[in-house]
PDB file of C-alpha atoms in Angstrom:
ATOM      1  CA  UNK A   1     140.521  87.347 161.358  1.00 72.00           C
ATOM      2  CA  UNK A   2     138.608  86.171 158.530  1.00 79.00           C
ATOM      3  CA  UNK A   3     135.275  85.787 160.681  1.00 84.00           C
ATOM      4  CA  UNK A   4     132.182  86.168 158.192  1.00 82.00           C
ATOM      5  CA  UNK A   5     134.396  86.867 155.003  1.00 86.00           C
ATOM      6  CA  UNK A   6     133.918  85.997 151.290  1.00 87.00           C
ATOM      7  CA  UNK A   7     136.539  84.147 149.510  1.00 86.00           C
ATOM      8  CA  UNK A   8     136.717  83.775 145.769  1.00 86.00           C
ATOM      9  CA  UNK A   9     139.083  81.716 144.203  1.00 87.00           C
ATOM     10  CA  UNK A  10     139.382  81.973 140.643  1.00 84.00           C
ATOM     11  CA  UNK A  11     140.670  78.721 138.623  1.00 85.00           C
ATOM     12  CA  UNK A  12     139.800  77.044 142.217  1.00 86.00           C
ATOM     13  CA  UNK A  13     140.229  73.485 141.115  1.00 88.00           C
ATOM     14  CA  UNK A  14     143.960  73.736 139.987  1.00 88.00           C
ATOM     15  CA  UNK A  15     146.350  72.811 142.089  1.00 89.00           C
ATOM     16  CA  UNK A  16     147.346  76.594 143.101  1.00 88.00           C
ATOM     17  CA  UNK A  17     143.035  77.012 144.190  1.00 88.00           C
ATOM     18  CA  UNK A  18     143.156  73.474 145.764  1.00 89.00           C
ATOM     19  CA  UNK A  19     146.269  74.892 147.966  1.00 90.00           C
ATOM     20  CA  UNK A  20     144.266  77.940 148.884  1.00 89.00           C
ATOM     21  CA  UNK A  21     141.083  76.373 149.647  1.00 91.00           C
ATOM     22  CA  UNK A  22     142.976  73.763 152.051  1.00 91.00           C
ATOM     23  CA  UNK A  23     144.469  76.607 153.771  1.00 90.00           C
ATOM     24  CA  UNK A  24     141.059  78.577 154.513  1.00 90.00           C
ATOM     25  CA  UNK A  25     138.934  75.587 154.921  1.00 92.00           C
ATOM     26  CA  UNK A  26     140.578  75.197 158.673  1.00 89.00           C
ATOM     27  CA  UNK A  27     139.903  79.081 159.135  1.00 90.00           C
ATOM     28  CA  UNK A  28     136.969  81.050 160.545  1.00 90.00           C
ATOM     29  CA  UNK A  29     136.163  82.342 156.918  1.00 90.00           C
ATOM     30  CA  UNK A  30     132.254  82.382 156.262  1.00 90.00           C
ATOM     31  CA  UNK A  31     132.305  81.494 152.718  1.00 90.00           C
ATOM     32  CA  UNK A  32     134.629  80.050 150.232  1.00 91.00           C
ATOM     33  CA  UNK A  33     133.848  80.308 146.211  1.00 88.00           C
ATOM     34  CA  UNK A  34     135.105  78.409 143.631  1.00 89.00           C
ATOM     35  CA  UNK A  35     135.112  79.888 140.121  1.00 86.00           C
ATOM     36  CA  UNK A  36     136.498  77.547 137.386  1.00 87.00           C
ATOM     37  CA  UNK A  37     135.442  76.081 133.779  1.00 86.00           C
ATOM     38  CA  UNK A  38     135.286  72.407 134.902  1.00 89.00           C
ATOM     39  CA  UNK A  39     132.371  71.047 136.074  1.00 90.00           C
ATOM     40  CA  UNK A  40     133.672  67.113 137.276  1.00 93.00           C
ATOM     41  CA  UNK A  41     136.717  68.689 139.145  1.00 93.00           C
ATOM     42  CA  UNK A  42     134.402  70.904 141.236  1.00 91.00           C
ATOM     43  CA  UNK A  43     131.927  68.180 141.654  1.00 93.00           C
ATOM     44  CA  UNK A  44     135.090  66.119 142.857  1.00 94.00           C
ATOM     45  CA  UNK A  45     135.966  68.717 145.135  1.00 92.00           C
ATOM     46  CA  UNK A  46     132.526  69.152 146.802  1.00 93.00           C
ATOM     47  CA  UNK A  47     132.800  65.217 147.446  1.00 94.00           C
ATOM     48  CA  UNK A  48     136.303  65.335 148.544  1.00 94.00           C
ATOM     49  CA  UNK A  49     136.321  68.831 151.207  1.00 93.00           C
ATOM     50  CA  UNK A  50     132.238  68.222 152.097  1.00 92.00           C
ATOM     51  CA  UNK A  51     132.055  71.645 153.680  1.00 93.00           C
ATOM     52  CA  UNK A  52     129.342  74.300 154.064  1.00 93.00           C
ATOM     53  CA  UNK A  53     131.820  77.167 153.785  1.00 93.00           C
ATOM     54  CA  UNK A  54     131.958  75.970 150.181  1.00 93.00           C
ATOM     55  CA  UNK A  55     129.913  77.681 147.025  1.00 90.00           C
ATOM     56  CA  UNK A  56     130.760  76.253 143.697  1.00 90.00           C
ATOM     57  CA  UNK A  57     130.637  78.467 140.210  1.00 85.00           C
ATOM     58  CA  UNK A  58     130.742  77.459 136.873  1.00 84.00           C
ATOM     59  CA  UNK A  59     132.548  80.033 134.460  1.00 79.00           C
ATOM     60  CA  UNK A  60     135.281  81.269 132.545  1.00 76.00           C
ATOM     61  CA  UNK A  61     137.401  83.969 133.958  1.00 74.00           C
ATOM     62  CA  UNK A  62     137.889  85.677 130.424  1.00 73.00           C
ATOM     63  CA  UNK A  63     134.170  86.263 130.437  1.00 73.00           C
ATOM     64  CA  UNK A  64     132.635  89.130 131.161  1.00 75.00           C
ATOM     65  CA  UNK A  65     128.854  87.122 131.006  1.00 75.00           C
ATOM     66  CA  UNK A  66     130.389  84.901 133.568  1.00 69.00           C
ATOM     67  CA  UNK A  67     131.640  87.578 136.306  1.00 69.00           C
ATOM     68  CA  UNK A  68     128.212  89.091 136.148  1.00 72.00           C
ATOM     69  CA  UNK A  69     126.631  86.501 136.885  1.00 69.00           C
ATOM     70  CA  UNK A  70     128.207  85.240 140.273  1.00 69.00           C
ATOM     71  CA  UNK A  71     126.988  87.145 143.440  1.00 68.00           C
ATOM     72  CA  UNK A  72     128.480  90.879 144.205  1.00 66.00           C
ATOM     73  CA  UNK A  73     131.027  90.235 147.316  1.00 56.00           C
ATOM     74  CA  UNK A  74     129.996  93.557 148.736  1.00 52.00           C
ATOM     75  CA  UNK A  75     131.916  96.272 148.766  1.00 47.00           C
ATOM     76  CA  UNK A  76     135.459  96.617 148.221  1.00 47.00           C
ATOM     77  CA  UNK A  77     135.091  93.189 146.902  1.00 51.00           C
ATOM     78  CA  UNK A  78     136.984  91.520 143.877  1.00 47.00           C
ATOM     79  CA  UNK A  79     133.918  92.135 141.241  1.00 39.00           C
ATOM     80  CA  UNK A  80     134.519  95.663 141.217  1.00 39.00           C
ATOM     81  CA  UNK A  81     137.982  94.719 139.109  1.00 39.00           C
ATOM     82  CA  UNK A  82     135.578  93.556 136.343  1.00 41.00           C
ATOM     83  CA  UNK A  83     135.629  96.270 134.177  1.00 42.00           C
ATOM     84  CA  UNK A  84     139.809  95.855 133.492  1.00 41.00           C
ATOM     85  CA  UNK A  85     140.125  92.253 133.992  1.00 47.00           C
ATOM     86  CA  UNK A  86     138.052  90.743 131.793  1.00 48.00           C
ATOM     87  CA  UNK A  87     138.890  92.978 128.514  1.00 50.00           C
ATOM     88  CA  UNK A  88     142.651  92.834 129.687  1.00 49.00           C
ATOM     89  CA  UNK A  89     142.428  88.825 129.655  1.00 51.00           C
ATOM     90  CA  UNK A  90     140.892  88.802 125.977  1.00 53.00           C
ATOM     91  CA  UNK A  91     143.144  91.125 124.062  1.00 54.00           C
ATOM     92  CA  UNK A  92     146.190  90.070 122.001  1.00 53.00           C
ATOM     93  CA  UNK A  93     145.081  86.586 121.717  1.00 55.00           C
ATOM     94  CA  UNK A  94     145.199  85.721 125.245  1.00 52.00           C
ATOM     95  CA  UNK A  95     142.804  82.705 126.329  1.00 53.00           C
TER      96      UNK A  95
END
């Protein structure tokens, strides 16, 4: 079903990303992607899973610097939400 697929999980090394990326690591997805802000937790992850599916990206999700910088997931893919996501996550004094 998921055969040559991009995942991105955003906030990956929490416990709700760790959850997810147990549950497609046993599937025929091509590629997973972590996205998070913490550099030892994804290291620890890369040690702990040891999987080629696996692409590791160091960011905030609140920036709009740090979106543009990971690799487009084609079309229809979750980049094109950019333009409403990241302003959306920085107004009123969210963080």
């Amino acid at each position: 079903m998921f055969t040559d697929k991009t995942l991105l999980i955003t906030g990956g090394t929490g416990s709700f990303g760790n959850a997810v990326l147990r549950r497609f690591l046993s599937s025929d997805i091509g590629e997973i992607r972590v996205f998070s802000r913490d550099e030892k937790k994804q290291d620890d992850m890369r040690k702990r899973y040891g999987s080629s599916k696996l692409r590791f990206y160091l960011g905030d999700a609140s920036s709009r610097r740090a979106w543009q910088a990971l690799p487009r997931l084609g079309p229809g893919g979750a980049l094109r939400l950019t333009s409403w996501c990241c302003p959306a996550a920085t107004t009123g004094g969210a963080r």
